[in-house]
C-alpha positions in Angstrom: 10.9 9.5 -9.2 7.4 10.8 -8.5 5.8 10.5 -5.1 2.2 9.4 -5.1 0.2 10.3 -1.9 -3.2 8.9 -1.1 -5.3 9.3 2.1 -8.0 6.7 2.8 -10.5 7.6 5.6 -11.7 4.9 8.0 -13.2 4.6 11.4 -11.4 1.5 12.7 -8.7 3.0 15.0 -5.1 2.1 14.6 -5.0 -1.5 15.9 -8.0 -2.7 13.8 -6.7 -1.0 10.7 -3.2 -2.5 11.3 -4.8 -6.0 11.7 -6.7 -5.6 8.4 -3.5 -4.4 6.6 -1.7 -7.6 7.9 -4.5 -9.8 6.6 -4.5 -8.0 3.3 -0.8 -8.4 3.0 -1.1 -12.2 3.4 -3.8 -12.2 0.6 -1.7 -9.9 -1.7 1.3 -12.2 -1.3 -0.8 -15.2 -2.2 -2.5 -13.5 -5.2 0.2 -11.3 -6.7 3.7 -12.5 -5.9 3.9 -14.6 -9.0 3.3 -11.5 -11.1 5.3 -8.9 -9.1 7.9 -11.1 -7.3 8.4 -10.9 -3.5 6.4 -8.3 -1.7 8.5 -6.8 1.1 6.6 -5.4 4.1 7.9 -4.5 7.5 6.4 -2.6 10.4 8.9 0.2 11.1 6.8 1.3 14.1 3.4 0.5 15.6 1.8 2.7 13.0 4.1 2.8 9.9 4.4 -0.1 7.4 7.2 0.0 4.9 6.4 -1.8 1.6 8.2 -2.6 -1.6 8.0 -4.8 -4.7 9.4 -5.0 -8.2 7.3 -5.6 -11.3 8.2 -5.3 -15.0 11.8 -4.3 -14.0 10.5 -1.3 -12.0 11.0 -1.1 -8.2 8.3 0.5 -6.1 8.8 1.5 -2.5 6.5 3.3 0.0 5.0 3.6 3.4 1.6 3.3 4.9 1.0 5.3 8.0 -1.9 4.1 10.1 -3.8 6.9 11.8 -6.8 6.5 14.0 -9.1 7.7 11.2 -7.1 7.3 8.0 -4.4 5.5 6.1 -1.7 7.8 4.6 -0.1 6.0 1.6 3.1 7.3 0.1 4.5 5.5 -2.9 7.6 6.3 -4.9 6.9 5.7 -8.5 9.7 4.9 -11.0 9.9 7.4 -13.9 8.4 4.8 -16.3 5.4 4.3 -14.0 4.7 7.9 -13.3 2.6 8.2 -16.5 0.2 5.7 -14.9 -0.1 7.6 -11.6 -3.8 8.1 -11.9 -4.5 4.4 -12.5 -2.1 3.4 -9.7 -3.9 5.9 -7.4 -7.3 4.4 -8.4 -6.0 0.9 -7.7 -4.8 1.9 -4.2 -8.1 3.6 -3.5 -10.1 0.6 -4.6 -8.0 -2.2 -3.0 -6.9 -0.5 0.3 -10.3 1.3 0.5 -12.0 -2.1 0.5 -9.6 -3.3 3.3 -10.6 -0.5 5.7 -14.2 -0.3 4.7 -14.9 -4.1 4.9 
């Protein structure tokens, strides 16, 4: 497994960023669950969201740590997906970047 780490800067503070993540999760479940299956997400603490999903037979797990000025995303990539790490990184930067910039 390869670990992909992405930092997304924001100026929202922890609570506002967390609220935006919760809203984005509702949208993601509505838009993507038919393609990727159930999206698991659970707040492990006030500032750490554990996430997971399976797509094309590959299981992805990770965490999003909410800092006052950034989101730190850590995603474990299955071996087959590691060749797409750059595209996955870009997708995270675009989608989550839009969540904290909106």
